[in-house]
Amino acid sequence: DAKTTQPPSMDCAEGRAANLPCNHSTISGNEYVYWYRQIHSQGPQYIIHGLKNNETNEMASLIITEDRKSSTLILPHATLRDTAVYYCIVRPNQAGTALIFGKGTTLSVSS
Amino acid sequence: AAGVIQSPRHLIKEKRETATLKCYPIPRHDTVYWYQQGPGQDPQFLISFYEKMQSDKGSIPDRFSAQQFSDYHSELNMSSLELGDSALYFCASTMPGGPPVFGSGTQLSVL
């Protein structure tokens, strides 16, 4: 079963920051937080992942609380092409261990 | 950059027929995952292989089987197809310590 909770939907204006929250209160010490997104009928796309430190890459930033029970994915300047379903997943960084998808957040970016 | 290759992109079968889906991972990736995504559903994990051995198992029906070959490509074999097997089937691959990378999927339609 998925171990994360996300709001079912969010709206964001184009050009503004999109902040997507995720609760993972039962996360284990060896589990990482992964974020993926899926644009209709395409394969899920990796965005970012982290263990306990905040992470940033060319796509997004990941903020993980100190107790690791929640995190926030930040898209700094949302565009229409960021409209997608965003999945927050916790997973040990262990060979062969699957990503288990729960109910993600549908982000709608509008102009 | 090389991506995960899945074939075929589309497949149409009749009930009770068999189907074989193929997945070619990114070079040097040693782990392959299979997912099924029904219409309007989230991706469901089926099975994974690490170094050609089954490493994790999800909700894969007994009618389905899979294996990973010596060149690391993988095949998902589906027998006695049912209407409910109509779905997108995604393959993902990963290298040690890296995040899973998904292919574009195979759309299976069972008539």
PDB file of C-alpha atoms in Angstrom:
ATOM      1  CA  ASP A   1       0.000   0.000   0.000  1.00  0.00           C
ATOM      2  CA  ALA A   2       1.067   3.561  -0.703  1.00  0.00           C
ATOM      3  CA  LYS A   3       2.584   5.254   2.327  1.00  0.00           C
ATOM      4  CA  THR A   4       1.965   8.831   1.263  1.00  0.00           C
ATOM      5  CA  THR A   5      -0.959  11.240   1.311  1.00  0.00           C
ATOM      6  CA  GLN A   6      -1.378  14.020  -1.228  1.00  0.00           C
ATOM      7  CA  PRO A   7      -4.201  16.439  -2.029  1.00  0.00           C
ATOM      8  CA  PRO A   8      -6.161  15.181  -5.034  1.00  0.00           C
ATOM      9  CA  SER A   9      -5.901  18.419  -6.986  1.00  0.00           C
ATOM     10  CA  MET A  10      -4.277  21.845  -7.035  1.00  0.00           C
ATOM     11  CA  ASP A  11      -4.399  24.875  -9.282  1.00  0.00           C
ATOM     12  CA  CYS A  12      -1.580  27.235 -10.123  1.00  0.00           C
ATOM     13  CA  ALA A  13      -1.265  30.329 -12.296  1.00  0.00           C
ATOM     14  CA  GLU A  14       1.320  30.239 -15.030  1.00  0.00           C
ATOM     15  CA  GLY A  15       4.591  31.817 -13.923  1.00  0.00           C
ATOM     16  CA  ARG A  16       3.877  31.357 -10.229  1.00  0.00           C
ATOM     17  CA  ALA A  17       5.477  28.798  -7.956  1.00  0.00           C
ATOM     18  CA  ALA A  18       3.621  25.526  -7.492  1.00  0.00           C
ATOM     19  CA  ASN A  19       4.038  23.994  -4.035  1.00  0.00           C
ATOM     20  CA  LEU A  20       2.866  20.399  -3.848  1.00  0.00           C
ATOM     21  CA  PRO A  21       2.663  18.894  -0.351  1.00  0.00           C
ATOM     22  CA  CYS A  22       3.061  15.262   0.663  1.00  0.00           C
ATOM     23  CA  ASN A  23       2.608  13.546   4.007  1.00  0.00           C
ATOM     24  CA  HIS A  24       4.652  10.427   4.769  1.00  0.00           C
ATOM     25  CA  SER A  25       4.384  10.144   8.534  1.00  0.00           C
ATOM     26  CA  THR A  26       5.374   6.440   8.636  1.00  0.00           C
ATOM     27  CA  ILE A  27       8.532   6.825   6.568  1.00  0.00           C
ATOM     28  CA  SER A  28      11.398   4.582   7.644  1.00  0.00           C
ATOM     29  CA  GLY A  29      14.957   5.717   8.158  1.00  0.00           C
ATOM     30  CA  ASN A  30      16.213   4.068   4.973  1.00  0.00           C
ATOM     31  CA  GLU A  31      13.412   5.307   2.728  1.00  0.00           C
ATOM     32  CA  TYR A  32      13.879   8.098   0.250  1.00  0.00           C
ATOM     33  CA  VAL A  33      11.186  10.476  -0.963  1.00  0.00           C
ATOM     34  CA  TYR A  34      10.733  10.359  -4.734  1.00  0.00           C
ATOM     35  CA  TRP A  35       8.655  12.609  -6.941  1.00  0.00           C
ATOM     36  CA  TYR A  36       7.398  11.640 -10.375  1.00  0.00           C
ATOM     37  CA  ARG A  37       4.873  13.191 -12.689  1.00  0.00           C
ATOM     38  CA  GLN A  38       2.732  11.767 -15.436  1.00  0.00           C
ATOM     39  CA  ILE A  39       1.325  13.666 -18.341  1.00  0.00           C
ATOM     40  CA  HIS A  40      -1.694  11.935 -19.845  1.00  0.00           C
ATOM     41  CA  SER A  41      -0.858   8.416 -21.054  1.00  0.00           C
ATOM     42  CA  GLN A  42       2.884   9.038 -21.058  1.00  0.00           C
ATOM     43  CA  GLY A  43       5.329   7.146 -18.885  1.00  0.00           C
ATOM     44  CA  PRO A  44       5.916   8.594 -15.419  1.00  0.00           C
ATOM     45  CA  GLN A  45       8.764  11.087 -15.475  1.00  0.00           C
ATOM     46  CA  TYR A  46      11.307  11.292 -12.665  1.00  0.00           C
ATOM     47  CA  ILE A  47      11.575  14.739 -11.077  1.00  0.00           C
ATOM     48  CA  ILE A  48      13.694  14.576  -7.942  1.00  0.00           C
ATOM     49  CA  HIS A  49      14.382  12.524  -4.823  1.00  0.00           C
ATOM     50  CA  GLY A  50      15.940  13.000  -1.409  1.00  0.00           C
ATOM     51  CA  LEU A  51      16.593  11.387   1.950  1.00  0.00           C
ATOM     52  CA  LYS A  52      16.685  14.177   4.513  1.00  0.00           C
ATOM     53  CA  ASN A  53      18.419  17.173   2.995  1.00  0.00           C
ATOM     54  CA  ASN A  54      16.692  19.606   0.695  1.00  0.00           C
ATOM     55  CA  GLU A  55      17.442  18.956  -2.953  1.00  0.00           C
ATOM     56  CA  THR A  56      17.335  21.094  -6.083  1.00  0.00           C
ATOM     57  CA  ASN A  57      17.788  20.268  -9.742  1.00  0.00           C
ATOM     58  CA  GLU A  58      16.895  21.889 -13.039  1.00  0.00           C
ATOM     59  CA  MET A  59      13.270  20.856 -12.727  1.00  0.00           C
ATOM     60  CA  ALA A  60      12.309  21.452  -9.118  1.00  0.00           C
ATOM     61  CA  SER A  61      13.219  21.753  -5.451  1.00  0.00           C
ATOM     62  CA  LEU A  62      12.391  19.258  -2.737  1.00  0.00           C
ATOM     63  CA  ILE A  63      11.958  20.425   0.831  1.00  0.00           C
ATOM     64  CA  ILE A  64      11.851  17.682   3.477  1.00  0.00           C
ATOM     65  CA  THR A  65      10.896  18.540   7.049  1.00  0.00           C
ATOM     66  CA  GLU A  66      13.402  17.829   9.780  1.00  0.00           C
ATOM     67  CA  ASP A  67      11.320  14.956  11.173  1.00  0.00           C
ATOM     68  CA  ARG A  68      10.939  13.637   7.574  1.00  0.00           C
ATOM     69  CA  LYS A  69       7.202  13.169   8.014  1.00  0.00           C
ATOM     70  CA  SER A  70       6.316  15.487   5.163  1.00  0.00           C
ATOM     71  CA  SER A  71       7.804  17.135   2.122  1.00  0.00           C
ATOM     72  CA  THR A  72       7.010  19.756  -0.501  1.00  0.00           C
ATOM     73  CA  LEU A  73       7.836  19.735  -4.178  1.00  0.00           C
ATOM     74  CA  ILE A  74       8.351  23.210  -5.564  1.00  0.00           C
ATOM     75  CA  LEU A  75       8.108  24.068  -9.243  1.00  0.00           C
ATOM     76  CA  PRO A  76       9.508  27.614  -9.158  1.00  0.00           C
ATOM     77  CA  HIS A  77       7.885  29.002 -12.297  1.00  0.00           C
ATOM     78  CA  ALA A  78       5.022  26.784 -13.413  1.00  0.00           C
ATOM     79  CA  THR A  79       4.179  26.603 -17.114  1.00  0.00           C
ATOM     80  CA  LEU A  80       1.205  25.118 -18.927  1.00  0.00           C
ATOM     81  CA  ARG A  81       3.364  22.086 -19.728  1.00  0.00           C
ATOM     82  CA  ASP A  82       3.647  21.344 -16.002  1.00  0.00           C
ATOM     83  CA  THR A  83      -0.016  20.329 -15.941  1.00  0.00           C
ATOM     84  CA  ALA A  84       0.172  16.679 -14.888  1.00  0.00           C
ATOM     85  CA  VAL A  85      -0.442  14.189 -12.085  1.00  0.00           C
ATOM     86  CA  TYR A  86       2.342  14.422  -9.499  1.00  0.00           C
ATOM     87  CA  TYR A  87       3.210  11.397  -7.390  1.00  0.00           C
ATOM     88  CA  CYS A  88       5.095  11.423  -4.100  1.00  0.00           C
ATOM     89  CA  ILE A  89       6.541   7.984  -3.305  1.00  0.00           C
ATOM     90  CA  VAL A  90       8.692   6.666  -0.466  1.00  0.00           C
ATOM     91  CA  ARG A  91      11.047   3.827  -1.293  1.00  0.00           C
ATOM     92  CA  PRO A  92      14.235   2.326   0.055  1.00  0.00           C
ATOM     93  CA  ASN A  93      17.171   3.000  -2.260  1.00  0.00           C
ATOM     94  CA  GLN A  94      17.655  -0.721  -2.700  1.00  0.00           C
ATOM     95  CA  ALA A  95      18.156  -2.618  -5.931  1.00  0.00           C
ATOM     96  CA  GLY A  96      14.952  -4.146  -7.239  1.00  0.00           C
ATOM     97  CA  THR A  97      12.610  -2.385  -4.838  1.00  0.00           C
ATOM     98  CA  ALA A  98       9.625  -1.055  -6.697  1.00  0.00           C
ATOM     99  CA  LEU A  99       8.026   2.362  -6.678  1.00  0.00           C
ATOM    100  CA  ILE A 100       4.501   1.958  -5.315  1.00  0.00           C
ATOM    101  CA  PHE A 101       2.220   4.653  -6.728  1.00  0.00           C
ATOM    102  CA  GLY A 102      -0.613   6.020  -4.643  1.00  0.00           C
ATOM    103  CA  LYS A 103      -3.164   8.679  -5.476  1.00  0.00           C
ATOM    104  CA  GLY A 104      -1.197  11.637  -6.730  1.00  0.00           C
ATOM    105  CA  THR A 105      -2.034  15.315  -7.079  1.00  0.00           C
ATOM    106  CA  THR A 106      -3.457  16.602 -10.326  1.00  0.00           C
ATOM    107  CA  LEU A 107      -1.838  19.987 -10.891  1.00  0.00           C
ATOM    108  CA  SER A 108      -3.620  22.286 -13.312  1.00  0.00           C
ATOM    109  CA  VAL A 109      -1.622  25.286 -14.518  1.00  0.00           C
ATOM    110  CA  SER A 110      -3.638  27.981 -16.205  1.00  0.00           C
ATOM    111  CA  SER A 111      -2.757  31.212 -17.991  1.00  0.00           C
TER     112      SER A 111
ATOM    113  CA  ALA B   1      20.366  10.051 -24.124  1.00  0.00           C
ATOM    114  CA  ALA B   2      19.190   6.490 -24.520  1.00  0.00           C
ATOM    115  CA  GLY B   3      15.820   5.734 -23.017  1.00  0.00           C
ATOM    116  CA  VAL B   4      13.853   2.647 -22.064  1.00  0.00           C
ATOM    117  CA  ILE B   5      12.475   1.064 -25.223  1.00  0.00           C
ATOM    118  CA  GLN B   6       9.198  -0.810 -25.202  1.00  0.00           C
ATOM    119  CA  SER B   7       7.661  -2.747 -28.022  1.00  0.00           C
ATOM    120  CA  PRO B   8       5.189  -2.832 -29.485  1.00  0.00           C
ATOM    121  CA  ARG B   9       3.692   0.605 -28.855  1.00  0.00           C
ATOM    122  CA  HIS B  10       0.197  -0.665 -29.526  1.00  0.00           C
ATOM    123  CA  LEU B  11      -1.208  -4.178 -29.478  1.00  0.00           C
ATOM    124  CA  ILE B  12      -4.691  -5.442 -30.193  1.00  0.00           C
ATOM    125  CA  LYS B  13      -5.683  -8.941 -29.128  1.00  0.00           C
ATOM    126  CA  GLU B  14      -8.823 -11.008 -28.799  1.00  0.00           C
ATOM    127  CA  LYS B  15     -10.045 -12.543 -25.546  1.00  0.00           C
ATOM    128  CA  ARG B  16      -8.232 -15.756 -24.582  1.00  0.00           C
ATOM    129  CA  GLU B  17      -5.257 -14.932 -26.820  1.00  0.00           C
ATOM    130  CA  THR B  18      -1.699 -14.475 -25.595  1.00  0.00           C
ATOM    131  CA  ALA B  19       0.512 -11.403 -25.761  1.00  0.00           C
ATOM    132  CA  THR B  20       4.202 -10.728 -25.247  1.00  0.00           C
ATOM    133  CA  LEU B  21       5.471  -7.281 -24.357  1.00  0.00           C
ATOM    134  CA  LYS B  22       9.150  -6.436 -24.576  1.00  0.00           C
ATOM    135  CA  CYS B  23      11.303  -3.995 -22.662  1.00  0.00           C
ATOM    136  CA  TYR B  24      14.851  -2.924 -23.460  1.00  0.00           C
ATOM    137  CA  PRO B  25      16.407  -1.098 -20.506  1.00  0.00           C
ATOM    138  CA  ILE B  26      18.871   1.747 -20.680  1.00  0.00           C
ATOM    139  CA  PRO B  27      22.422   0.401 -21.187  1.00  0.00           C
ATOM    140  CA  ARG B  28      24.116  -0.535 -17.891  1.00  0.00           C
ATOM    141  CA  HIS B  29      20.775  -0.586 -16.063  1.00  0.00           C
ATOM    142  CA  ASP B  30      20.461  -3.914 -14.273  1.00  0.00           C
ATOM    143  CA  THR B  31      16.925  -3.722 -12.858  1.00  0.00           C
ATOM    144  CA  VAL B  32      13.638  -3.830 -14.728  1.00  0.00           C
ATOM    145  CA  TYR B  33      10.140  -3.122 -13.387  1.00  0.00           C
ATOM    146  CA  TRP B  34       6.742  -3.769 -14.986  1.00  0.00           C
ATOM    147  CA  TYR B  35       3.613  -1.714 -14.284  1.00  0.00           C
ATOM    148  CA  GLN B  36       0.011  -1.878 -15.444  1.00  0.00           C
ATOM    149  CA  GLN B  37      -2.151   1.234 -15.699  1.00  0.00           C
ATOM    150  CA  GLY B  38      -5.841   0.865 -16.434  1.00  0.00           C
ATOM    151  CA  PRO B  39      -7.966   3.739 -17.750  1.00  0.00           C
ATOM    152  CA  GLY B  40      -8.186   6.478 -15.122  1.00  0.00           C
ATOM    153  CA  GLN B  41      -6.096   4.439 -12.689  1.00  0.00           C
ATOM    154  CA  ASP B  42      -2.694   4.957 -11.113  1.00  0.00           C
ATOM    155  CA  PRO B  43       0.192   2.704 -12.184  1.00  0.00           C
ATOM    156  CA  GLN B  44       0.112  -0.673 -10.431  1.00  0.00           C
ATOM    157  CA  PHE B  45       3.365  -2.528  -9.851  1.00  0.00           C
ATOM    158  CA  LEU B  46       3.475  -6.032 -11.298  1.00  0.00           C
ATOM    159  CA  ILE B  47       6.974  -7.472 -10.944  1.00  0.00           C
ATOM    160  CA  SER B  48      10.665  -6.551 -11.011  1.00  0.00           C
ATOM    161  CA  PHE B  49      13.964  -8.216 -11.827  1.00  0.00           C
ATOM    162  CA  TYR B  50      17.442  -7.427 -10.574  1.00  0.00           C
ATOM    163  CA  GLU B  51      20.401  -9.054 -12.320  1.00  0.00           C
ATOM    164  CA  LYS B  52      18.030 -11.456 -14.088  1.00  0.00           C
ATOM    165  CA  MET B  53      16.444 -12.704 -10.863  1.00  0.00           C
ATOM    166  CA  GLN B  54      12.943 -11.798  -9.696  1.00  0.00           C
ATOM    167  CA  SER B  55      13.399  -9.268  -6.937  1.00  0.00           C
ATOM    168  CA  ASP B  56       9.943  -7.929  -6.042  1.00  0.00           C
ATOM    169  CA  LYS B  57       6.412  -8.968  -6.835  1.00  0.00           C
ATOM    170  CA  GLY B  58       3.240  -6.961  -6.855  1.00  0.00           C
ATOM    171  CA  SER B  59      -0.272  -7.670  -8.028  1.00  0.00           C
ATOM    172  CA  ILE B  60       0.652  -9.750 -11.055  1.00  0.00           C
ATOM    173  CA  PRO B  61      -2.047 -12.230 -12.116  1.00  0.00           C
ATOM    174  CA  ASP B  62      -1.115 -15.905 -12.345  1.00  0.00           C
ATOM    175  CA  ARG B  63      -1.874 -15.702 -16.076  1.00  0.00           C
ATOM    176  CA  PHE B  64       1.088 -13.349 -16.472  1.00  0.00           C
ATOM    177  CA  SER B  65       4.738 -14.260 -16.317  1.00  0.00           C
ATOM    178  CA  ALA B  66       7.914 -12.352 -16.928  1.00  0.00           C
ATOM    179  CA  GLN B  67      11.625 -12.841 -17.138  1.00  0.00           C
ATOM    180  CA  GLN B  68      14.828 -10.919 -17.667  1.00  0.00           C
ATOM    181  CA  PHE B  69      17.323 -12.246 -20.162  1.00  0.00           C
ATOM    182  CA  SER B  70      21.122 -12.309 -20.219  1.00  0.00           C
ATOM    183  CA  ASP B  71      21.228  -9.053 -22.202  1.00  0.00           C
ATOM    184  CA  TYR B  72      18.978  -7.505 -19.486  1.00  0.00           C
ATOM    185  CA  HIS B  73      15.968  -7.056 -21.704  1.00  0.00           C
ATOM    186  CA  SER B  74      12.704  -8.295 -20.241  1.00  0.00           C
ATOM    187  CA  GLU B  75       9.505  -9.799 -21.563  1.00  0.00           C
ATOM    188  CA  LEU B  76       6.048  -9.848 -20.014  1.00  0.00           C
ATOM    189  CA  ASN B  77       3.980 -12.797 -21.198  1.00  0.00           C
ATOM    190  CA  MET B  78       0.231 -12.623 -20.805  1.00  0.00           C
ATOM    191  CA  SER B  79      -2.041 -15.586 -21.481  1.00  0.00           C
ATOM    192  CA  SER B  80      -5.803 -16.144 -21.573  1.00  0.00           C
ATOM    193  CA  LEU B  81      -6.304 -12.441 -22.071  1.00  0.00           C
ATOM    194  CA  GLU B  82      -9.384 -10.857 -20.555  1.00  0.00           C
ATOM    195  CA  LEU B  83     -11.129  -7.607 -21.360  1.00  0.00           C
ATOM    196  CA  GLY B  84      -9.883  -6.230 -18.049  1.00  0.00           C
ATOM    197  CA  ASP B  85      -6.290  -6.657 -19.156  1.00  0.00           C
ATOM    198  CA  SER B  86      -6.727  -3.715 -21.518  1.00  0.00           C
ATOM    199  CA  ALA B  87      -4.321  -1.144 -20.147  1.00  0.00           C
ATOM    200  CA  LEU B  88      -1.078   0.708 -20.597  1.00  0.00           C
ATOM    201  CA  TYR B  89       1.907  -1.415 -19.605  1.00  0.00           C
ATOM    202  CA  PHE B  90       5.010   0.447 -18.560  1.00  0.00           C
ATOM    203  CA  CYS B  91       8.503  -0.831 -18.109  1.00  0.00           C
ATOM    204  CA  ALA B  92      11.097   1.017 -16.065  1.00  0.00           C
ATOM    205  CA  SER B  93      14.785   0.401 -15.562  1.00  0.00           C
ATOM    206  CA  THR B  94      17.366   1.566 -13.073  1.00  0.00           C
ATOM    207  CA  MET B  95      21.044   1.358 -12.331  1.00  0.00           C
ATOM    208  CA  PRO B  96      22.319   0.853  -8.788  1.00  0.00           C
ATOM    209  CA  GLY B  97      21.509   3.921  -6.699  1.00  0.00           C
ATOM    210  CA  GLY B  98      19.588   5.626  -9.456  1.00  0.00           C
ATOM    211  CA  PRO B  99      15.878   6.416  -9.817  1.00  0.00           C
ATOM    212  CA  PRO B 100      13.713   4.229 -12.063  1.00  0.00           C
ATOM    213  CA  VAL B 101      13.337   5.584 -15.601  1.00  0.00           C
ATOM    214  CA  PHE B 102      10.123   4.725 -17.426  1.00  0.00           C
ATOM    215  CA  GLY B 103       9.493   3.858 -21.034  1.00  0.00           C
ATOM    216  CA  SER B 104       6.650   5.208 -23.137  1.00  0.00           C
ATOM    217  CA  GLY B 105       4.521   2.131 -22.573  1.00  0.00           C
ATOM    218  CA  THR B 106       2.604  -0.430 -24.595  1.00  0.00           C
ATOM    219  CA  GLN B 107      -1.108   0.141 -25.062  1.00  0.00           C
ATOM    220  CA  LEU B 108      -2.828  -3.248 -24.987  1.00  0.00           C
ATOM    221  CA  SER B 109      -6.414  -3.487 -26.152  1.00  0.00           C
ATOM    222  CA  VAL B 110      -8.284  -6.750 -25.645  1.00  0.00           C
ATOM    223  CA  LEU B 111     -11.417  -7.083 -27.754  1.00  0.00           C
TER     224      LEU B 111
END
